[in-house]
CSV table of C-alpha atoms and ligand atoms in Angstrom, one decimal:
chain,number,residue,atom,x,y,z
A,1,MET,CA,2.8,11.2,-8.3
A,2,SER,CA,1.4,9.0,-11.0
A,3,LYS,CA,0.2,5.7,-9.5
A,4,LYS,CA,1.1,4.0,-12.8
A,5,ASP,CA,4.7,4.0,-11.7
A,6,PRO,CA,6.0,0.6,-12.9
A,7,ASP,CA,8.4,0.4,-9.9
A,8,LEU,CA,5.7,1.3,-7.3
A,9,MET,CA,5.4,-2.2,-5.9
A,10,GLU,CA,9.2,-2.5,-5.4
A,11,LYS,CA,9.2,1.0,-3.8
A,12,ILE,CA,6.5,0.0,-1.3
A,13,VAL,CA,8.2,-3.3,-0.5
A,14,SER,CA,11.5,-1.5,0.1
A,15,LEU,CA,9.9,1.3,2.2
A,16,CYS,CA,8.1,-1.4,4.3
A,17,LYS,CA,11.4,-3.0,5.2
A,18,ARG,CA,13.4,0.2,5.6
A,19,ARG,CA,10.8,1.8,8.0
A,20,GLY,CA,9.8,-1.3,9.9
A,21,PHE,CA,6.3,-2.2,8.4
A,22,VAL,CA,6.9,-5.6,6.9
A,23,TYR,CA,9.9,-8.0,6.6
A,24,PRO,CA,10.2,-11.1,4.5
A,25,GLY,CA,9.6,-14.3,6.5
A,26,SER,CA,12.7,-16.2,7.7
A,27,GLU,CA,14.9,-13.7,5.9
A,28,ILE,CA,18.2,-14.6,7.6
A,29,TYR,CA,17.7,-18.2,6.2
A,30,GLY,CA,17.1,-17.0,2.7
A,31,GLY,CA,13.3,-16.5,3.1
A,32,PHE,CA,10.2,-18.7,3.4
A,33,ALA,CA,7.8,-18.2,0.5
A,34,GLY,CA,4.3,-16.9,1.3
A,35,THR,CA,5.2,-15.6,4.8
A,36,TYR,CA,5.9,-12.1,6.1
A,37,ASP,CA,6.7,-10.7,9.5
A,38,TYR,CA,5.3,-7.4,10.6
A,39,GLY,CA,7.5,-4.8,12.3
A,40,HIS,CA,6.5,-2.1,14.8
A,41,TYR,CA,4.7,0.3,12.4
A,42,GLY,CA,3.2,-2.7,10.5
A,43,VAL,CA,1.7,-4.0,13.7
A,44,LEU,CA,0.3,-0.6,14.6
A,45,LEU,CA,-1.2,-0.1,11.2
A,46,LYS,CA,-2.6,-3.6,11.1
A,47,ASP,CA,-4.1,-3.1,14.6
A,48,HIS,CA,-5.8,0.1,13.5
A,49,LEU,CA,-7.3,-1.6,10.4
A,50,LYS,CA,-8.5,-4.5,12.5
A,51,ASP,CA,-10.1,-2.1,15.0
A,52,ALA,CA,-11.7,-0.1,12.2
A,53,TRP,CA,-13.2,-3.3,10.7
A,54,ILE,CA,-14.5,-4.6,14.1
A,55,ARG,CA,-15.9,-1.1,14.9
A,56,SER,CA,-17.8,-1.1,11.6
A,57,MET,CA,-19.3,-4.4,12.5
A,58,ARG,CA,-20.2,-3.5,16.1
A,59,ASP,CA,-21.8,-0.3,14.8
A,60,GLN,CA,-24.5,-2.6,13.4
A,61,ASP,CA,-25.9,-3.6,16.9
A,62,ASN,CA,-26.7,-7.2,16.0
A,63,ILE,CA,-23.2,-8.5,15.3
A,64,ALA,CA,-21.6,-10.9,17.7
A,65,LEU,CA,-17.8,-11.4,17.9
A,66,ILE,CA,-16.0,-14.7,18.3
A,67,ASP,CA,-12.5,-16.0,18.3
A,68,SER,CA,-12.6,-19.7,17.2
A,69,SER,CA,-9.7,-22.1,17.2
A,70,ILE,CA,-7.3,-22.6,14.2
A,71,PHE,CA,-7.6,-26.4,14.6
A,72,SER,CA,-10.9,-28.2,14.6
A,73,SER,CA,-12.4,-31.6,14.0
A,74,ARG,CA,-11.5,-33.0,10.5
A,75,GLN,CA,-15.2,-33.4,9.9
A,76,VAL,CA,-15.6,-29.6,9.8
A,77,TRP,CA,-13.6,-29.5,6.6
A,78,GLU,CA,-15.3,-32.6,5.2
A,79,ALA,CA,-18.7,-31.0,5.7
A,80,SER,CA,-17.7,-27.7,4.3
A,81,GLY,CA,-16.4,-29.3,1.1
A,82,HIS,CA,-12.8,-28.1,1.5
A,83,VAL,CA,-11.4,-31.6,1.7
A,84,SER,CA,-12.9,-32.7,-1.6
A,85,GLY,CA,-13.1,-29.4,-3.5
A,86,PHE,CA,-10.9,-26.6,-2.3
A,87,SER,CA,-8.1,-26.7,-4.9
A,88,ASP,CA,-6.1,-24.6,-7.3
A,89,PRO,CA,-4.9,-25.8,-10.7
A,90,LEU,CA,-1.2,-26.6,-10.7
A,91,VAL,CA,0.8,-26.9,-13.9
A,92,ILE,CA,4.6,-27.5,-13.8
A,93,CYS,CA,7.1,-26.3,-16.4
A,94,LYS,CA,8.9,-29.6,-17.4
A,95,SER,CA,12.0,-27.7,-18.3
A,96,CYS,CA,12.8,-25.6,-15.2
A,97,HIS,CA,10.3,-27.1,-12.8
A,98,THR,CA,8.6,-23.8,-11.9
A,99,ARG,CA,5.1,-24.3,-10.5
A,100,HIS,CA,2.4,-22.1,-12.0
A,101,ARG,CA,-1.3,-21.6,-11.5
A,102,ALA,CA,-2.8,-22.8,-14.8
A,103,ASP,CA,-5.7,-20.4,-14.6
A,104,HIS,CA,-3.3,-17.4,-14.1
A,105,LEU,CA,-1.3,-18.4,-17.2
A,106,LEU,CA,-4.5,-18.6,-19.2
A,107,GLU,CA,-5.8,-15.3,-17.9
A,108,ALA,CA,-2.5,-13.6,-18.8
A,109,ILE,CA,-3.2,-14.4,-22.5
A,110,GLY,CA,-6.8,-13.3,-22.2
A,111,VAL,CA,-8.5,-16.7,-21.8
A,112,GLN,CA,-11.2,-16.9,-19.2
A,113,ALA,CA,-10.4,-19.6,-16.6
A,114,ASP,CA,-10.6,-19.9,-12.8
A,115,GLU,CA,-9.9,-22.3,-9.9
A,116,LYS,CA,-13.6,-23.3,-9.6
A,117,MET,CA,-13.5,-25.1,-13.0
A,118,SER,CA,-13.1,-28.9,-12.9
A,119,GLU,CA,-9.6,-30.4,-13.6
A,120,LYS,CA,-11.0,-31.9,-16.8
A,121,LYS,CA,-12.4,-28.6,-18.1
A,122,LEU,CA,-9.1,-26.8,-17.2
A,123,ASN,CA,-7.1,-29.4,-19.0
A,124,GLU,CA,-9.3,-29.0,-22.1
A,125,ILE,CA,-8.8,-25.2,-22.1
A,126,PHE,CA,-5.1,-25.5,-21.3
A,127,ASP,CA,-4.5,-28.0,-24.2
A,128,ALA,CA,-6.4,-25.7,-26.6
A,129,HIS,CA,-4.0,-22.9,-25.8
A,130,ARG,CA,-0.8,-24.9,-25.0
A,131,LYS,CA,1.1,-23.5,-28.0
A,132,GLU,CA,0.6,-19.9,-26.8
A,133,LEU,CA,1.6,-20.5,-23.2
A,134,LYS,CA,5.2,-20.1,-22.1
A,135,CYS,CA,6.9,-20.4,-18.8
A,136,SER,CA,7.6,-16.9,-17.3
A,137,VAL,CA,10.9,-18.1,-15.8
A,138,CYS,CA,12.7,-20.1,-18.6
A,139,GLY,CA,10.5,-19.0,-21.6
A,140,LYS,CA,10.0,-22.7,-22.7
A,141,LYS,CA,6.6,-24.0,-23.9
A,142,ASP,CA,6.8,-27.3,-22.1
A,143,PHE,CA,4.1,-27.8,-19.5
A,144,GLY,CA,2.8,-31.0,-17.9
A,145,THR,CA,-0.9,-31.6,-17.3
A,146,VAL,CA,-3.1,-29.5,-15.1
A,147,GLN,CA,-3.6,-31.0,-11.6
A,148,ALA,CA,-6.1,-29.8,-9.0
A,149,LYS,CA,-4.0,-29.4,-5.8
A,150,ASN,CA,-5.9,-29.1,-2.5
A,151,LEU,CA,-5.0,-25.9,-0.7
A,152,MET,CA,-5.5,-27.2,2.9
A,153,ALA,CA,-2.4,-27.3,5.0
A,154,THR,CA,-2.2,-30.4,7.1
A,155,SER,CA,-0.9,-31.0,10.6
A,156,THR,CA,0.0,-33.9,12.9
A,157,LEU,CA,-1.6,-32.3,15.9
A,158,GLY,CA,-3.0,-35.0,18.2
A,159,LYS,CA,-1.7,-37.8,15.9
A,160,PHE,CA,0.2,-40.4,17.9
A,161,GLU,CA,-0.8,-43.9,16.7
A,162,GLU,CA,-1.2,-45.6,13.3
A,163,GLY,CA,-4.6,-44.9,12.0
A,164,ASP,CA,-4.8,-41.4,13.5
A,165,GLN,CA,-5.5,-39.0,10.7
A,166,ASP,CA,-3.8,-35.7,9.8
A,167,LEU,CA,-5.7,-32.6,10.7
A,168,PHE,CA,-6.1,-29.3,8.8
A,169,LEU,CA,-5.1,-25.8,9.8
A,170,ARG,CA,-8.2,-23.6,9.0
A,171,ALA,CA,-8.3,-22.3,5.5
A,172,GLU,CA,-11.0,-19.7,6.3
A,173,THR,CA,-12.3,-18.3,9.6
A,174,ALA,CA,-15.9,-18.7,8.3
A,175,GLN,CA,-16.2,-22.4,9.4
A,176,GLY,CA,-15.5,-21.5,13.0
A,177,ILE,CA,-18.5,-19.1,12.7
A,178,TYR,CA,-20.9,-21.7,11.2
A,179,ILE,CA,-20.0,-24.3,13.9
A,180,ASN,CA,-20.7,-21.7,16.6
A,181,TYR,CA,-23.9,-20.3,15.1
A,182,LYS,CA,-26.0,-22.4,17.5
A,183,ASN,CA,-23.9,-21.4,20.5
A,184,ILE,CA,-24.3,-17.7,19.8
A,185,LEU,CA,-28.1,-18.2,19.3
A,186,ASP,CA,-28.3,-20.2,22.6
A,187,THR,CA,-26.9,-17.3,24.6
A,188,GLY,CA,-30.2,-15.6,23.9
A,189,ILE,CA,-28.7,-12.2,23.1
A,190,PHE,CA,-29.2,-12.4,19.3
A,191,SER,CA,-32.0,-13.6,17.1
A,192,ILE,CA,-32.4,-13.8,13.3
A,193,PRO,CA,-31.3,-11.6,11.6
A,194,PHE,CA,-27.9,-11.4,13.2
A,195,GLY,CA,-24.2,-11.7,12.3
A,196,ILE,CA,-21.0,-13.2,13.7
A,197,ALA,CA,-17.7,-11.6,12.9
A,198,GLN,CA,-14.2,-12.8,13.5
A,199,VAL,CA,-10.6,-11.9,12.7
A,200,GLY,CA,-8.0,-14.6,12.6
A,201,LYS,CA,-5.1,-16.4,10.9
A,202,VAL,CA,-5.7,-18.8,8.1
A,203,PHE,CA,-3.4,-21.1,6.1
A,204,ARG,CA,-3.4,-22.0,2.4
A,205,ASN,CA,-1.0,-24.1,0.4
A,206,GLU,CA,-0.8,-21.5,-2.4
A,207,ILE,CA,0.9,-22.8,-5.5
A,208,SER,CA,2.7,-19.6,-6.2
A,209,PRO,CA,2.5,-17.1,-3.4
A,210,ARG,CA,3.3,-13.7,-4.9
A,211,GLN,CA,2.8,-9.9,-5.1
A,212,PHE,CA,4.0,-9.3,-1.5
A,213,LEU,CA,1.0,-9.3,0.9
A,214,PHE,CA,-1.5,-10.1,-1.9
A,215,ARG,CA,-1.1,-13.9,-2.0
A,216,MET,CA,0.4,-15.4,1.1
A,217,ARG,CA,0.4,-18.9,2.6
A,218,GLU,CA,-0.3,-17.6,6.1
A,219,PHE,CA,-2.5,-14.6,6.4
A,220,GLU,CA,-5.3,-13.0,8.4
A,221,GLN,CA,-9.0,-12.8,7.4
A,222,MET,CA,-11.8,-10.6,8.7
A,223,GLU,CA,-15.0,-12.4,8.0
A,224,MET,CA,-18.7,-11.8,8.9
A,225,GLN,CA,-21.5,-14.2,8.3
A,226,TYR,CA,-25.0,-12.7,8.5
A,227,PHE,CA,-27.8,-15.2,9.2
A,228,VAL,CA,-31.2,-14.2,7.7
A,229,ASN,CA,-34.7,-15.5,7.0
A,230,PRO,CA,-34.4,-16.9,3.4
A,231,LYS,CA,-37.0,-14.4,2.1
A,232,ASP,CA,-34.8,-11.5,3.2
A,233,ALA,CA,-31.6,-12.8,1.8
A,234,SER,CA,-31.5,-10.7,-1.4
A,235,ILE,CA,-32.4,-7.4,0.3
A,236,GLU,CA,-29.8,-8.1,3.0
A,237,TYR,CA,-27.2,-9.0,0.4
A,238,GLU,CA,-27.7,-5.6,-1.3
A,239,ARG,CA,-27.6,-3.8,2.0
A,240,TRP,CA,-24.3,-5.5,3.0
A,241,LYS,CA,-22.8,-4.8,-0.4
A,242,ASN,CA,-23.5,-1.0,0.0
A,243,GLN,CA,-22.3,-1.1,3.6
A,244,ARG,CA,-19.0,-2.7,2.8
A,245,MET,CA,-18.2,-0.5,-0.2
A,246,SER,CA,-18.9,2.7,1.8
A,247,TYR,CA,-16.8,1.3,4.7
A,248,TYR,CA,-13.6,1.9,2.6
A,249,GLU,CA,-14.2,5.7,2.6
A,250,THR,CA,-14.0,5.6,6.4
A,251,ILE,CA,-10.4,4.4,6.2
A,252,GLY,CA,-9.6,6.9,3.6
A,253,ILE,CA,-9.4,4.8,0.4
A,254,LYS,CA,-9.8,6.7,-2.9
A,255,LYS,CA,-13.2,6.0,-4.4
A,256,ASP,CA,-11.9,5.7,-8.0
A,257,LYS,CA,-9.5,2.9,-6.9
A,258,LEU,CA,-12.4,0.6,-6.0
A,259,ARG,CA,-14.9,-1.2,-8.2
A,260,TRP,CA,-17.4,-4.1,-8.2
A,261,LYS,CA,-16.8,-7.3,-10.2
A,262,GLN,CA,-19.4,-10.1,-10.3
A,263,HIS,CA,-18.2,-13.7,-10.3
A,264,GLU,CA,-18.8,-15.3,-13.7
A,265,ASN,CA,-18.4,-18.9,-12.6
A,266,LEU,CA,-20.5,-19.4,-9.4
A,267,VAL,CA,-20.0,-22.5,-7.2
A,268,PHE,CA,-23.2,-24.6,-7.4
A,269,TYR,CA,-24.7,-23.5,-4.0
A,270,ALA,CA,-24.0,-19.7,-4.3
A,271,LYS,CA,-26.9,-17.5,-5.2
A,272,ASP,CA,-24.7,-14.5,-6.1
A,273,ALA,CA,-21.1,-13.4,-5.6
A,274,TRP,CA,-19.4,-10.1,-6.1
A,275,ASP,CA,-15.8,-8.9,-5.3
A,276,ILE,CA,-14.8,-5.5,-4.3
A,277,GLN,CA,-11.7,-5.0,-6.4
A,278,TYR,CA,-8.9,-2.5,-5.8
A,279,GLU,CA,-6.4,-1.2,-8.3
A,280,TYR,CA,-3.1,-2.5,-6.8
A,281,PRO,CA,0.2,-1.4,-8.3
A,282,PHE,CA,0.0,-4.6,-10.5
A,283,GLY,CA,-3.6,-3.9,-11.6
A,284,TRP,CA,-7.2,-4.5,-10.6
A,285,ASN,CA,-7.7,-7.5,-8.3
A,286,GLU,CA,-9.9,-8.9,-5.5
A,287,LEU,CA,-9.9,-7.2,-2.1
A,288,GLU,CA,-13.1,-8.5,-0.5
A,289,GLY,CA,-15.7,-11.0,-1.4
A,290,LEU,CA,-19.5,-10.6,-0.8
A,291,HIS,CA,-21.4,-13.8,-1.1
A,292,ASN,CA,-25.0,-14.9,-0.9
A,293,ARG,CA,-24.4,-18.5,0.2
A,294,GLY,CA,-28.0,-19.7,0.7
A,295,ASP,CA,-28.4,-22.4,3.3
A,296,TYR,CA,-25.4,-24.5,2.0
A,297,ASP,CA,-23.1,-24.2,5.0
A,298,LEU,CA,-25.6,-24.8,7.8
A,299,THR,CA,-27.3,-27.6,5.9
A,300,GLN,CA,-23.9,-29.3,5.4
A,301,HIS,CA,-23.0,-29.1,9.1
A,302,GLN,CA,-26.5,-30.3,10.0
A,303,LYS,CA,-26.0,-33.3,7.7
A,304,PHE,CA,-22.5,-34.2,9.0
A,305,SER,CA,-23.0,-33.4,12.7
A,306,GLY,CA,-26.6,-34.5,13.1
A,307,VAL,CA,-27.2,-31.3,15.0
A,308,ASP,CA,-30.4,-29.4,14.0
A,309,MET,CA,-29.4,-26.0,12.6
A,310,SER,CA,-32.9,-24.8,11.9
A,311,TYR,CA,-34.3,-21.6,13.6
A,312,PHE,CA,-37.9,-21.2,14.8
A,313,ASP,CA,-39.2,-17.6,14.5
A,314,GLU,CA,-41.6,-17.1,17.5
A,315,GLU,CA,-43.4,-14.2,15.8
A,316,THR,CA,-44.1,-15.7,12.5
A,317,LYS,CA,-44.1,-19.3,13.7
A,318,GLU,CA,-41.8,-20.2,10.7
A,319,ARG,CA,-39.1,-22.8,11.0
A,320,PHE,CA,-36.2,-22.5,8.5
A,321,ILE,CA,-32.5,-23.0,8.0
A,322,PRO,CA,-31.1,-19.4,7.8
A,323,HIS,CA,-29.4,-18.2,4.7
A,324,VAL,CA,-26.0,-16.7,5.0
A,325,ILE,CA,-24.6,-13.4,3.6
A,326,GLU,CA,-20.8,-13.4,3.8
A,327,ALA,CA,-18.4,-10.5,3.8
A,328,SER,CA,-14.9,-11.7,3.7
A,329,VAL,CA,-11.7,-9.7,3.4
A,330,GLY,CA,-8.0,-10.3,4.0
A,331,LEU,CA,-6.3,-8.1,6.5
A,332,ASP,CA,-2.9,-8.4,4.8
A,333,ARG,CA,-4.5,-7.6,1.4
A,334,THR,CA,-6.1,-4.6,3.1
A,335,MET,CA,-2.6,-3.6,4.3
A,336,LEU,CA,-1.3,-3.8,0.8
A,337,MET,CA,-4.2,-1.7,-0.5
A,338,VAL,CA,-3.8,1.0,2.3
A,339,LEU,CA,0.0,1.2,1.7
A,340,SER,CA,-0.5,1.5,-2.1
A,341,ASP,CA,-3.2,4.1,-1.7
A,342,ALA,CA,-1.2,6.2,0.7
A,343,TYR,CA,2.2,6.0,-1.1
A,344,ASP,CA,3.2,9.3,-2.7
A,345,GLU,CA,6.3,11.1,-3.9
A,346,ASP,CA,6.5,14.9,-4.1
A,347,GLU,CA,8.8,17.8,-3.6
A,348,MET,CA,8.8,19.9,-0.5
A,349,ASN,CA,11.1,22.9,0.1
A,350,GLY,CA,13.1,22.0,-3.0
A,351,GLN,CA,13.6,18.4,-1.8
A,352,LYS,CA,12.1,15.2,-3.0
A,353,ARG,CA,10.3,13.2,-0.4
A,354,VAL,CA,8.4,10.0,0.0
A,355,VAL,CA,5.2,10.3,2.1
A,356,LEU,CA,2.5,7.9,3.2
A,357,ARG,CA,-0.8,9.8,3.2
A,358,PHE,CA,-2.7,7.6,5.6
A,359,ALA,CA,-6.0,8.7,7.0
A,360,LYS,CA,-5.6,10.0,10.5
A,361,ASN,CA,-7.7,7.2,12.1
A,362,ILE,CA,-5.4,4.4,10.7
A,363,ALA,CA,-1.9,6.1,10.7
A,364,PRO,CA,0.4,4.1,12.9
A,365,ILE,CA,1.5,7.3,14.7
A,366,ARG,CA,-0.8,10.3,15.1
A,367,ALA,CA,1.8,12.9,16.0
A,368,GLY,CA,5.6,13.2,16.5
A,369,VAL,CA,6.8,15.6,19.3
A,370,PHE,CA,10.3,17.1,18.9
A,371,PRO,CA,12.4,19.5,21.0
A,372,LEU,CA,14.1,21.9,18.5
A,373,LEU,CA,17.5,21.1,20.0
A,374,ARG,CA,18.4,17.9,21.7
A,375,ASN,CA,21.0,19.4,23.9
A,376,LYS,CA,18.9,22.1,25.5
A,377,SER,CA,17.4,20.5,28.6
A,378,GLN,CA,14.5,23.0,29.0
A,379,LEU,CA,13.4,22.2,25.5
A,380,VAL,CA,13.7,18.5,26.0
A,381,GLU,CA,11.8,18.7,29.3
A,382,LYS,CA,9.0,20.7,27.8
A,383,ALA,CA,8.8,18.5,24.8
A,384,ARG,CA,8.5,15.4,27.1
A,385,GLU,CA,5.7,17.1,29.0
A,386,VAL,CA,3.7,17.8,25.8
A,387,TYR,CA,4.5,14.3,24.6
A,388,ARG,CA,3.2,12.7,27.8
A,389,GLU,CA,0.0,14.7,27.8
A,390,LEU,CA,-0.8,13.8,24.2
A,391,LYS,CA,0.2,10.2,24.7
A,392,LYS,CA,-2.3,9.9,27.6
A,393,GLU,CA,-5.0,11.1,25.2
A,394,PHE,CA,-4.1,9.3,21.9
A,395,GLY,CA,-1.7,6.5,22.7
A,396,ASN,CA,0.1,6.6,19.4
A,397,ILE,CA,2.4,9.6,19.9
A,398,ILE,CA,6.1,9.4,19.3
A,399,PHE,CA,9.0,11.4,20.8
A,400,ASP,CA,11.9,12.0,18.5
A,401,ASN,CA,15.1,14.1,19.1
A,402,ASN,CA,17.4,12.3,16.6
A,403,GLY,CA,19.0,14.3,13.8
A,404,ASN,CA,17.9,17.8,12.7
A,405,ILE,CA,14.3,18.8,12.3
A,406,GLY,CA,14.3,18.3,8.6
A,407,LYS,CA,15.4,14.7,9.0
A,408,ARG,CA,12.7,14.1,11.7
A,409,TYR,CA,10.0,15.4,9.3
A,410,ARG,CA,11.2,13.1,6.5
A,411,ARG,CA,11.2,10.1,8.9
A,412,GLN,CA,7.6,10.9,10.1
A,413,ASP,CA,6.5,11.5,6.4
A,414,GLU,CA,7.8,8.1,5.5
A,415,ILE,CA,5.8,6.3,8.2
A,416,GLY,CA,2.7,8.5,7.5
A,417,THR,CA,2.5,10.5,10.7
A,418,PRO,CA,-0.1,13.3,10.0
A,419,PHE,CA,1.3,15.9,12.5
A,420,CYS,CA,4.7,17.0,13.8
A,421,ILE,CA,4.9,19.2,16.9
A,422,THR,CA,8.1,21.2,17.6
A,423,ILE,CA,8.9,22.8,20.9
A,424,ASP,CA,11.3,25.8,20.6
A,425,PHE,CA,12.4,28.7,22.8
A,426,ASP,CA,9.2,30.6,22.2
A,427,THR,CA,7.3,27.7,23.7
A,428,LEU,CA,9.0,28.4,27.0
A,429,THR,CA,7.7,31.9,27.1
A,430,ASP,CA,4.3,31.9,25.4
A,431,ASP,CA,3.3,28.2,25.6
A,432,THR,CA,2.9,27.9,21.8
A,433,VAL,CA,4.4,25.2,19.5
A,434,THR,CA,4.8,24.7,15.8
A,435,LEU,CA,2.3,22.3,14.3
A,436,ARG,CA,3.3,20.9,10.9
A,437,ASP,CA,0.8,19.2,8.6
A,438,ARG,CA,2.2,16.1,6.8
A,439,ASP,CA,0.3,16.6,3.5
A,440,THR,CA,0.8,20.3,2.9
A,441,GLY,CA,4.0,21.0,5.0
A,442,GLU,CA,2.1,24.0,6.3
A,443,GLN,CA,3.4,25.1,9.7
A,444,LYS,CA,1.4,27.2,12.2
A,445,ARG,CA,1.9,28.4,15.8
A,446,ILE,CA,-0.7,27.0,18.2
A,447,LYS,CA,-1.2,27.0,21.9
A,448,VAL,CA,-0.2,23.8,23.7
A,449,ALA,CA,-3.7,23.9,25.3
A,450,ASP,CA,-5.3,23.6,21.8
A,451,LEU,CA,-3.1,20.7,20.6
A,452,LYS,CA,-5.5,17.9,21.4
A,453,GLU,CA,-8.3,19.5,19.5
A,454,ALA,CA,-6.0,20.3,16.5
A,455,ILE,CA,-4.8,16.7,15.9
A,456,VAL,CA,-8.1,14.9,16.5
B,501,GAP,N1,-14.9,-17.5,3.4
B,501,GAP,C1,-14.7,-17.1,2.1
B,501,GAP,C2,-13.3,-17.0,1.7
B,501,GAP,O1,-12.4,-17.4,2.4
B,501,GAP,P1,-11.8,-16.2,-0.3
B,501,GAP,O2,-12.2,-15.4,-1.5
B,501,GAP,O3,-11.1,-17.5,-0.5
B,501,GAP,O4,-13.2,-16.5,0.4
B,501,GAP,C3,-11.5,-14.2,1.2
B,501,GAP,O5,-11.0,-15.3,0.7
B,501,GAP,C4,-10.5,-13.0,1.2
B,501,GAP,O6,-9.3,-13.5,1.9
B,501,GAP,C5,-10.1,-12.6,-0.2
B,501,GAP,O7,-11.0,-11.6,-0.7
B,501,GAP,C6,-8.7,-11.9,0.1
B,501,GAP,O8,-8.9,-10.6,0.6
B,501,GAP,C7,-8.2,-12.8,1.3
B,501,GAP,N2,-7.3,-13.8,0.7
B,501,GAP,C8,-7.6,-15.0,0.1
B,501,GAP,N3,-6.5,-15.7,-0.2
B,501,GAP,C9,-5.4,-14.9,0.2
B,501,GAP,C10,-4.0,-15.1,0.2
B,501,GAP,N4,-3.5,-16.2,-0.3
B,501,GAP,N5,-3.2,-14.2,0.7
B,501,GAP,C11,-3.8,-13.1,1.3
B,501,GAP,N6,-5.1,-12.8,1.3
B,501,GAP,C12,-5.9,-13.8,0.8
């Protein structure tokens, strides 16, 4: 199937709902923009992606895991620069009141702009192109001025008296890592260089959440900060860039759908920043960011907290504030990539089918086990026995005796199950089953005793 299908995104959204991967948030109340709820197969897929990411970090030997809180002292976000400088440029259509990202409107007509530019600069660029820009909803060319809108979501947690301030829900998991860097060092297990990784929910007041799981207001990040001697930062940055790009092969992503893009407009403290981009159904866009952040974050927290963040290297007798290499990717954006990459339509046995060609290690279900006929107790019993054995080994095995075999195959194809196993009357005499391959539809007879090996 051609991946340039203009309806691909719609088809993925509809399959996700139909087969229980992803539902729109608060759907029965008309929806709640920027939120999605994951269904059974969505949770399984997401868990496999999270596990694969954590495993790839733990393979490194010197990566610690943490799970920091969503709420923290307000000072964390003052020190990090999020309170004063974490914003997106909002521009409102005066005619229909639709809110737009000014940089996205400019980019759509080929004008370079991004959220890191100052409000003044963005207004200058916007004014220079005002006549060419029209609202995508009502078509009018009647925008207000560009305003930098902070992305932090606020909360009244712990606010009871006048004078108590609002708090922030975390806008990235990275800050939880910086403020625990000393704690991890003090456990004595790790020394520089070492990394800290975490997976967790974050919240951003996105102006226009869109493109399904691509831009949400509540989403999960998988972030790793690697703390290094400043003199090793460039080498480690290149090593991490290579490591992260090759990781995507291990979860089955097509190589030609991934590419590097360097940031043109760096924030003042960043030494270098590259994105791994994926070609989503709506075009190339960011999947993961790799950043060489220098000593900015630890220095800021040292300044605001008064806690010494320096590190003393016993071997070289050097004292320094470690530099940080960051690898940061959204779990939901990874889901969207994996779903887009796996989605396919073809014809099998003269019938059109939709199939998700997930890699085996991330597929929500590894194999479906079916009795050929649901009303033959010997077949059902034997199928249940095979199912239980495989479930003990793999966990994600499904038993299905609903509808005819063709329908069961279609159902498993649509949720991306790599193998289907059918128990029939021959099984009862020779202990063989039919093993069907999702991608080719090829069926072969195989001994029950060889099944575990065959579906690994
Ligand atoms: N600590 C660095 C950081 O947070 P970021 O580029 O703002 O950097 C990192 O976010 C990753 O989080 C992105 O590459 C993307 O995968 C994901 N992400 C960012 N905003 C998102 C959103 N609104 N919805 C879904 N994923 C998002």
